mmCIF file of N, CA and C in Angstrom:
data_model
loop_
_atom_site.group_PDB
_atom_site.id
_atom_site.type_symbol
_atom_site.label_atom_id
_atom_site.label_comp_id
_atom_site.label_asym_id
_atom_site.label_seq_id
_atom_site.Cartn_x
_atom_site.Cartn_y
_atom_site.Cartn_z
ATOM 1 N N UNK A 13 62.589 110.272 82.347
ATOM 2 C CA UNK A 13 63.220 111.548 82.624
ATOM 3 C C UNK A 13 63.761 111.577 84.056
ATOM 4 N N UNK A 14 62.297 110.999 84.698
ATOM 5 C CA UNK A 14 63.576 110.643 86.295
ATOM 6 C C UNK A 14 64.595 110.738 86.824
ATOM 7 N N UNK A 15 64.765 108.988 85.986
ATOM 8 C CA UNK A 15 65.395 108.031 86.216
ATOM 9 C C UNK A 15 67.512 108.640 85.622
ATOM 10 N N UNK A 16 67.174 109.232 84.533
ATOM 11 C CA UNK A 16 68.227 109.889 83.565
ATOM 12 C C UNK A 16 68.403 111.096 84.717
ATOM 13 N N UNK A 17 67.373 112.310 85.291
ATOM 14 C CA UNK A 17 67.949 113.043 86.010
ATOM 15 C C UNK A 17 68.642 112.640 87.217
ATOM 16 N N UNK A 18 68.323 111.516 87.892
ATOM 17 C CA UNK A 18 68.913 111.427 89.113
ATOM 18 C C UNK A 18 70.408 110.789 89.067
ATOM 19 N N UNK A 19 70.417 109.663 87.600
ATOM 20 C CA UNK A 19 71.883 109.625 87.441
ATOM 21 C C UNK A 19 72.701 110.759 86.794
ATOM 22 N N UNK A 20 72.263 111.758 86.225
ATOM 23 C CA UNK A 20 72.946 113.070 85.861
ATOM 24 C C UNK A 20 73.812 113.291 87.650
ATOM 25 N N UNK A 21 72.783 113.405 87.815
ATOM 26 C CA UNK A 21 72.652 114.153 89.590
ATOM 27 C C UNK A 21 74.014 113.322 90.153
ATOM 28 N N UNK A 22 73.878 112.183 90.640
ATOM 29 C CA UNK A 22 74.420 111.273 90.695
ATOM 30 C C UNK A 22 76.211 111.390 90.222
ATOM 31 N N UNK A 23 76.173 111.734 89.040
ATOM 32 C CA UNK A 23 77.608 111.667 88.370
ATOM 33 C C UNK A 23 78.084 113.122 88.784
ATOM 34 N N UNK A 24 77.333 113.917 88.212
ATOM 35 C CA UNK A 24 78.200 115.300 88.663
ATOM 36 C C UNK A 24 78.457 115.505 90.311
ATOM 37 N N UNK A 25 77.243 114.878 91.004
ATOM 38 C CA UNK A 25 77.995 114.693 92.653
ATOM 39 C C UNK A 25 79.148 114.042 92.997
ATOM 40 N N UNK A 26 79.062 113.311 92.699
ATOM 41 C CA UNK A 26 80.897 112.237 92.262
ATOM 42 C C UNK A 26 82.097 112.990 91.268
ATOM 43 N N UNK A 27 81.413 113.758 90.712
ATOM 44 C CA UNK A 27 82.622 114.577 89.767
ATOM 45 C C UNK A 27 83.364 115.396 90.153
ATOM 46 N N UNK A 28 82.063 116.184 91.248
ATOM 47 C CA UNK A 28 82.881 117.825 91.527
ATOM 48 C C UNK A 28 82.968 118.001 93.055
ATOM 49 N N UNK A 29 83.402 118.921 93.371
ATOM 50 C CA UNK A 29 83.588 119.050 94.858
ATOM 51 C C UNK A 29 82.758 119.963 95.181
ATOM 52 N N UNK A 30 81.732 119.724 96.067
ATOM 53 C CA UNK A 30 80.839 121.610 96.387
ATOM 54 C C UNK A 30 80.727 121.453 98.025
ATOM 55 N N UNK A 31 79.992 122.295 98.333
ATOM 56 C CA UNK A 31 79.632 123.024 99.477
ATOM 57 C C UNK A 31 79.006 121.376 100.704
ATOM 58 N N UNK A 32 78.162 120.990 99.723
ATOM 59 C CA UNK A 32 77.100 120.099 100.387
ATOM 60 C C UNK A 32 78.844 118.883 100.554
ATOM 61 N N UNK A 33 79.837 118.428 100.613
ATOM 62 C CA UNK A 33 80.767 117.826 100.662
ATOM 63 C C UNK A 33 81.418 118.061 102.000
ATOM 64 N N UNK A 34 81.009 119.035 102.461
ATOM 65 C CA UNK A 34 81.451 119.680 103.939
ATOM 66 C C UNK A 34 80.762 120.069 104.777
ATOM 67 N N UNK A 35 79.735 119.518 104.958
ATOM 68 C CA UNK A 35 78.507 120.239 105.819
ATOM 69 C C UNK A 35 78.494 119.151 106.816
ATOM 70 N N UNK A 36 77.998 118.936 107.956
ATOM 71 C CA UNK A 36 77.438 118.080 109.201
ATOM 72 C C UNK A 36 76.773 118.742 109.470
ATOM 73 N N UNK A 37 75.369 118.020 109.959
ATOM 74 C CA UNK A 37 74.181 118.164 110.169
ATOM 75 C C UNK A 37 73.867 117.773 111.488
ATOM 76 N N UNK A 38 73.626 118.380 112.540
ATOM 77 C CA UNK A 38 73.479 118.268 114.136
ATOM 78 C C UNK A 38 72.102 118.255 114.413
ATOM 79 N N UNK A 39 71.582 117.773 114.895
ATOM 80 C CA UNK A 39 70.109 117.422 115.296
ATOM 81 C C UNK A 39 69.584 117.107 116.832
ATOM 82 N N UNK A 40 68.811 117.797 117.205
ATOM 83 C CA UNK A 40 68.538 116.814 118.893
ATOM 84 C C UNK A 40 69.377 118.030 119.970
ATOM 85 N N UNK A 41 69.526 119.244 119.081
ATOM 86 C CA UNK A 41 70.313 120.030 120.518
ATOM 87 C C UNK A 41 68.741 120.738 121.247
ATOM 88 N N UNK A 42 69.525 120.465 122.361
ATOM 89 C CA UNK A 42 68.207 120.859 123.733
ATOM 90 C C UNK A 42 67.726 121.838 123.402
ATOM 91 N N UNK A 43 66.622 122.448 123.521
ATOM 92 C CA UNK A 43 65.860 123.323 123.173
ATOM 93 C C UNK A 43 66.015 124.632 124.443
ATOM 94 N N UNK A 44 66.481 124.341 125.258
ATOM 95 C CA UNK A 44 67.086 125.370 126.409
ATOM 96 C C UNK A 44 68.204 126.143 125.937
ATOM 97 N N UNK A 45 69.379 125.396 124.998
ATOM 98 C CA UNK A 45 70.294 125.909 124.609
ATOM 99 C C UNK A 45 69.959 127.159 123.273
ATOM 100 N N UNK A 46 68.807 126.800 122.838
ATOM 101 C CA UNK A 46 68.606 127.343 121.616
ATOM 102 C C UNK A 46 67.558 128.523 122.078
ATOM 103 N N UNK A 47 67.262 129.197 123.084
ATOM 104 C CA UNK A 47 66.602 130.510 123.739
ATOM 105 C C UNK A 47 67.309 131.464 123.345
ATOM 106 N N UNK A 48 68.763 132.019 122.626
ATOM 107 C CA UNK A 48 69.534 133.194 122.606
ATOM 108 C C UNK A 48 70.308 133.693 123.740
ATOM 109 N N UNK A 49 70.442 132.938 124.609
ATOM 110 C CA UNK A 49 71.468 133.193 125.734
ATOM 111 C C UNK A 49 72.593 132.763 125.780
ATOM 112 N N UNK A 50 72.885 131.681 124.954
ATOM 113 C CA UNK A 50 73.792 130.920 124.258
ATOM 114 C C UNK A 50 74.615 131.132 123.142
ATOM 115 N N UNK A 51 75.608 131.293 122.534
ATOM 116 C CA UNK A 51 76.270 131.584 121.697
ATOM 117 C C UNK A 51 76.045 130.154 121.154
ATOM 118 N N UNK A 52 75.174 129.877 120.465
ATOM 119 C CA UNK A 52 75.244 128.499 120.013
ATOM 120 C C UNK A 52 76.179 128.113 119.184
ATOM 121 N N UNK A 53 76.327 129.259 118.133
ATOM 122 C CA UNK A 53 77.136 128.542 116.774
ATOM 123 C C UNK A 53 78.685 128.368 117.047
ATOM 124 N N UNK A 54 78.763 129.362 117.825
ATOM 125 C CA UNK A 54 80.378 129.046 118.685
ATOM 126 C C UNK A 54 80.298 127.801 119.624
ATOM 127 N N UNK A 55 79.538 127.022 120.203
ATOM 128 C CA UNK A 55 79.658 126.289 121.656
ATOM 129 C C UNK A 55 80.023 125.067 119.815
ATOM 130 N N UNK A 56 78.494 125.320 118.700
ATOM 131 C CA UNK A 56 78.728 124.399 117.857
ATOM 132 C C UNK A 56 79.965 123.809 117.276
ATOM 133 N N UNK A 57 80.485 124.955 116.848
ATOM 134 C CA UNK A 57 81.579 124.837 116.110
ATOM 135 C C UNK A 57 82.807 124.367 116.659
ATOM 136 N N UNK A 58 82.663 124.402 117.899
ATOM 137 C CA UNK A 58 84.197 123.617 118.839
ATOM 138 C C UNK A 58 83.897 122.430 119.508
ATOM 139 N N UNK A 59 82.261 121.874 119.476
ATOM 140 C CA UNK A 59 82.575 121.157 119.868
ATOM 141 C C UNK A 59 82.626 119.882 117.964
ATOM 142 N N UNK A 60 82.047 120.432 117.103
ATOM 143 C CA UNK A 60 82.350 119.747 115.794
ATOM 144 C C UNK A 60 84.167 119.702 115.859
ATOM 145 N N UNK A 61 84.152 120.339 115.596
ATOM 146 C CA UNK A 61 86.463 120.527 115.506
ATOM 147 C C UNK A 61 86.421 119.368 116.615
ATOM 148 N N UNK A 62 86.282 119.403 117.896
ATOM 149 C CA UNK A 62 86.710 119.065 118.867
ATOM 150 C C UNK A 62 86.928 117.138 118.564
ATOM 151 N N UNK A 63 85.361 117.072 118.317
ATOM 152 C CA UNK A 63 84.734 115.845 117.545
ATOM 153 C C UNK A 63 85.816 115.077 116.500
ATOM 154 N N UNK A 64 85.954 116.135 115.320
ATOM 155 C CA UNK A 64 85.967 115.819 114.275
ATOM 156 C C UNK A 64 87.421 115.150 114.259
ATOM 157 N N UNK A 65 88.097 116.663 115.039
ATOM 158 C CA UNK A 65 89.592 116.873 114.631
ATOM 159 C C UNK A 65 90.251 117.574 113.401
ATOM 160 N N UNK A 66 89.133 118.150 112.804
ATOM 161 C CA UNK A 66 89.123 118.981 111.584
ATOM 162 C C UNK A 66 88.714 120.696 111.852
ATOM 163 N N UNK A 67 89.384 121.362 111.269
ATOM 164 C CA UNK A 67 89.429 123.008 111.401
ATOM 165 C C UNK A 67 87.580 123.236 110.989
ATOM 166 N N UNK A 68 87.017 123.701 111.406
ATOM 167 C CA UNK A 68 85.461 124.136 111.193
ATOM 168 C C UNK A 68 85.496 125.432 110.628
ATOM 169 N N UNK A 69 85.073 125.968 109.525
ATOM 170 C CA UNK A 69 84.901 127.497 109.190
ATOM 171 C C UNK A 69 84.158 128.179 110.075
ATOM 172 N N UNK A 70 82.909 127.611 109.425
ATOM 173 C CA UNK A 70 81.550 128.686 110.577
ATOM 174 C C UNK A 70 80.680 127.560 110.960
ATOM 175 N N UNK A 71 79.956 128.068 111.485
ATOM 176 C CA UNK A 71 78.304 127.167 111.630
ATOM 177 C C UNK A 71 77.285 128.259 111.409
ATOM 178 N N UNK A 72 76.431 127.636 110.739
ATOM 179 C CA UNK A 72 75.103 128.397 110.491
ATOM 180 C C UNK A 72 73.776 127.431 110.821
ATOM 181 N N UNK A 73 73.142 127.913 112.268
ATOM 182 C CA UNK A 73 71.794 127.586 112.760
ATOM 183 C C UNK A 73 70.704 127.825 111.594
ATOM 184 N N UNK A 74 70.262 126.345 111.608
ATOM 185 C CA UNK A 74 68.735 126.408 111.220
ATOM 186 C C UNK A 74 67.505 126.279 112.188
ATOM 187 N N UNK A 75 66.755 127.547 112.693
ATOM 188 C CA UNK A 75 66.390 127.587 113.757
ATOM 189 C C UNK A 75 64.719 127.456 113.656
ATOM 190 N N UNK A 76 64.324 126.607 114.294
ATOM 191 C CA UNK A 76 62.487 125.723 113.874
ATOM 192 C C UNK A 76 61.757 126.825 114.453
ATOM 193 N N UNK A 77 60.479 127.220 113.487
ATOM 194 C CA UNK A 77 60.211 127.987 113.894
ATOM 195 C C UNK A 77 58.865 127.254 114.595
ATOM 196 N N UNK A 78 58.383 126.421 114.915
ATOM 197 C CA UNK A 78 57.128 125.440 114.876
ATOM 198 C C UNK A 78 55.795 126.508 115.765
ATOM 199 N N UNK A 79 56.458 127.285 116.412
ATOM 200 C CA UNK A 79 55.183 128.136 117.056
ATOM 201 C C UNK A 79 54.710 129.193 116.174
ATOM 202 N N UNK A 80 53.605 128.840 115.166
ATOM 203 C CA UNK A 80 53.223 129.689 114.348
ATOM 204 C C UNK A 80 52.961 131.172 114.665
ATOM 205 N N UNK A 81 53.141 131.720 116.036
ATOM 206 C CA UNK A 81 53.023 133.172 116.442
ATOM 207 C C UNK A 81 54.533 133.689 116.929
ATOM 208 N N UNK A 82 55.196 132.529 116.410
ATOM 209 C CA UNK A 82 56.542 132.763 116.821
ATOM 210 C C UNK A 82 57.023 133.123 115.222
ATOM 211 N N UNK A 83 56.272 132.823 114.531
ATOM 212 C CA UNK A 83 57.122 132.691 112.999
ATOM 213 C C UNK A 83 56.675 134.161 112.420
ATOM 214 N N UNK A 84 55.110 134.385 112.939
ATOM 215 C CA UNK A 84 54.450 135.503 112.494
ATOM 216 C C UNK A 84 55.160 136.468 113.392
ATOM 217 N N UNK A 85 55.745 136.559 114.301
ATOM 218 C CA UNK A 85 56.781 137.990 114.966
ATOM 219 C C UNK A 85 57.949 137.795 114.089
ATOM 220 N N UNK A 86 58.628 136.912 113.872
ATOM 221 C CA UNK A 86 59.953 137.025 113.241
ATOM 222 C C UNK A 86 59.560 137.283 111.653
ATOM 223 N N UNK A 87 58.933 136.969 111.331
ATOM 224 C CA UNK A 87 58.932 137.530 109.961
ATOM 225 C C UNK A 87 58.000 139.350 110.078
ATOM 226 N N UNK A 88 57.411 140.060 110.324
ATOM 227 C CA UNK A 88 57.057 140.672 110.774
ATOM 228 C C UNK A 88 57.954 141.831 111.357
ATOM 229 N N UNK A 89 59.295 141.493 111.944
ATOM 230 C CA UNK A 89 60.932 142.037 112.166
ATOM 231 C C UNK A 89 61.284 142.158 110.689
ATOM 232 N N UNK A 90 61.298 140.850 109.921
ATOM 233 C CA UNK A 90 62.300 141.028 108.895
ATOM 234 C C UNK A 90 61.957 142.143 107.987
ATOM 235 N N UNK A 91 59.971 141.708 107.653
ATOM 236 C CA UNK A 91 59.758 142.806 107.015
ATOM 237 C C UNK A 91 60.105 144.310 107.750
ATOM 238 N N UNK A 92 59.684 144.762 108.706
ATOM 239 C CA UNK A 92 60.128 146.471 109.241
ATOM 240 C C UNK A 92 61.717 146.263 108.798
ATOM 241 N N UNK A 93 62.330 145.230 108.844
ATOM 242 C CA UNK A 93 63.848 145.777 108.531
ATOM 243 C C UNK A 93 64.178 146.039 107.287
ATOM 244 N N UNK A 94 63.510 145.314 106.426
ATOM 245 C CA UNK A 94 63.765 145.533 104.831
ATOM 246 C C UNK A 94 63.043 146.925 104.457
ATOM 247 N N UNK A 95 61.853 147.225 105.269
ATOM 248 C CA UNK A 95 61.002 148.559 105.009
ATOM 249 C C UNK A 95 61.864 149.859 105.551
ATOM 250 N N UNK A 96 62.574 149.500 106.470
ATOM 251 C CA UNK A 96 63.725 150.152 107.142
ATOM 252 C C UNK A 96 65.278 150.532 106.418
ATOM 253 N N UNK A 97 65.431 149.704 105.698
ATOM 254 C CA UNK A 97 66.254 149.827 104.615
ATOM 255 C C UNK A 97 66.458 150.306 103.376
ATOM 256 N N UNK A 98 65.002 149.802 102.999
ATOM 257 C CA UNK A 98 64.405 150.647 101.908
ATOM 258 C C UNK A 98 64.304 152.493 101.834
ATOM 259 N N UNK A 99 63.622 152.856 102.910
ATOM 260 C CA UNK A 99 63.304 154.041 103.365
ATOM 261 C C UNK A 99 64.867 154.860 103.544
ATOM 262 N N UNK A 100 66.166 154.048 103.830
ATOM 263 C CA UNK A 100 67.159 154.677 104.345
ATOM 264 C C UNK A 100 67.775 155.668 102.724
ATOM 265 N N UNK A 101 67.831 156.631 103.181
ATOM 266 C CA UNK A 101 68.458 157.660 101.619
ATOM 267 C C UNK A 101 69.501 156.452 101.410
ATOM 268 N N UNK A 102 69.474 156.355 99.536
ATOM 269 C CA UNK A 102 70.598 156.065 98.571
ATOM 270 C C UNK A 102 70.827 154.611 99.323
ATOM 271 N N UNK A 103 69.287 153.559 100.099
ATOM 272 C CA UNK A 103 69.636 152.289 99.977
ATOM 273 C C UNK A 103 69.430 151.517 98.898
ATOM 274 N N UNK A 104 69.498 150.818 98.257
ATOM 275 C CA UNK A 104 68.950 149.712 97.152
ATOM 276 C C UNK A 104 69.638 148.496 97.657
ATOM 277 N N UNK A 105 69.011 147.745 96.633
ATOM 278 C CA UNK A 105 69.372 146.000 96.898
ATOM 279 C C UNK A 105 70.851 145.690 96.628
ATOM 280 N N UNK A 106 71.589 146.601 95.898
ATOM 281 C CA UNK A 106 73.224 146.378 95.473
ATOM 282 C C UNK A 106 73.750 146.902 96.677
ATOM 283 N N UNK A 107 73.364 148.364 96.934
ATOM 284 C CA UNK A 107 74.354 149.229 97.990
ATOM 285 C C UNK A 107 74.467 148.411 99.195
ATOM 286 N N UNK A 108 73.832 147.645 99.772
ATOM 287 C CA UNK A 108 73.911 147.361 100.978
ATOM 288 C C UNK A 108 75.043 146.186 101.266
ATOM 289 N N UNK A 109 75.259 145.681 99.777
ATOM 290 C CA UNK A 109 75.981 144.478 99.923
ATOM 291 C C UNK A 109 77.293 144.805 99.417
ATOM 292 N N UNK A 110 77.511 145.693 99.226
ATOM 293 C CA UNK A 110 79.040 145.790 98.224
ATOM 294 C C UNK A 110 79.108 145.467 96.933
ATOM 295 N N UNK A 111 78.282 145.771 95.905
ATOM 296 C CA UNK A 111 78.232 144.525 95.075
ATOM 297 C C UNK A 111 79.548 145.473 94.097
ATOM 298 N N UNK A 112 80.172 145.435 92.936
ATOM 299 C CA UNK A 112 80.855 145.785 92.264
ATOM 300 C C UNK A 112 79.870 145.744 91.072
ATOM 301 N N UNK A 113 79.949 147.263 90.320
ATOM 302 C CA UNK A 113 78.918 147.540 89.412
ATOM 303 C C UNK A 113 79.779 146.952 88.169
ATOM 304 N N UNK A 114 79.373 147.609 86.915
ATOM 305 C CA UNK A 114 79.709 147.010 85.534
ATOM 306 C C UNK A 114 80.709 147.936 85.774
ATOM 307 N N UNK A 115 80.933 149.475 85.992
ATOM 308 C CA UNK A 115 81.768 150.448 85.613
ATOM 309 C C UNK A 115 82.788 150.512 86.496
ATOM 310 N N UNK A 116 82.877 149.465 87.384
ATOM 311 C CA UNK A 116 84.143 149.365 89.048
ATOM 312 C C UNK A 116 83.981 149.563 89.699
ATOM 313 N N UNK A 117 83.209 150.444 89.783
ATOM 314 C CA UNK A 117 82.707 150.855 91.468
ATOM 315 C C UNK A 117 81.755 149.877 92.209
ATOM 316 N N UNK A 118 82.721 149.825 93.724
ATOM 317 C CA UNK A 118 81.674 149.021 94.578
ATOM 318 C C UNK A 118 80.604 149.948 95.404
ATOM 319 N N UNK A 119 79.976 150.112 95.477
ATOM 320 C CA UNK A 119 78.723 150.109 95.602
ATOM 321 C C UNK A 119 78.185 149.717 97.272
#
């Protein structure tokens, strides 16, 4: 079953074009730069183009959380913000995003 999933895997990666086809993966940036004083994903993104020679859409930081009292404050934010959202009159999980209902209306 493996062996059959990973060449499935395998062929449809060679077949189709997706997301993971355009990504670069940056590793090793200084840990000074990554404090929030920095516009990182902008300094990122020009110097990839710059690099590349190719137009960059966005960049999106994956940011380590390795100080376990660092992970327990940031999650701890996320929850009050979702509890914060929740609580706000006429929020739900659709309204906040725009979603377009069955009947047309976005939402």
């Amino acid at each position: 079953y493996a062996v059959s999933s990973r060449r499935l895997y395998r062929h449809m990666d060679e077949a189709f074009v997706t997301m993971a086809d355009f990504v670069a993966s940056v590793v090793g940036i200084p840990a000074d730069m990554c404090n929030g004083s920095e516009r990182i994903e902008e300094l990122l993104q020009k110097a990839v183009g710059d690099a590349s020679g190719e137009r960059v859409v966005g960049v999106s930081c994956l940011w380590g959380l390795s100080d376990h009292h660092v992970e327990r404050w940031v999650m701890r934010a996320l929850d009050r913000e979702a509890d914060a959202l929740e609580q706000r009159e006429g929020a739900d999980a659709c309204g906040d995003f725009g979603v377009e209902q069955r009947d047309g209306r976005v939402r």
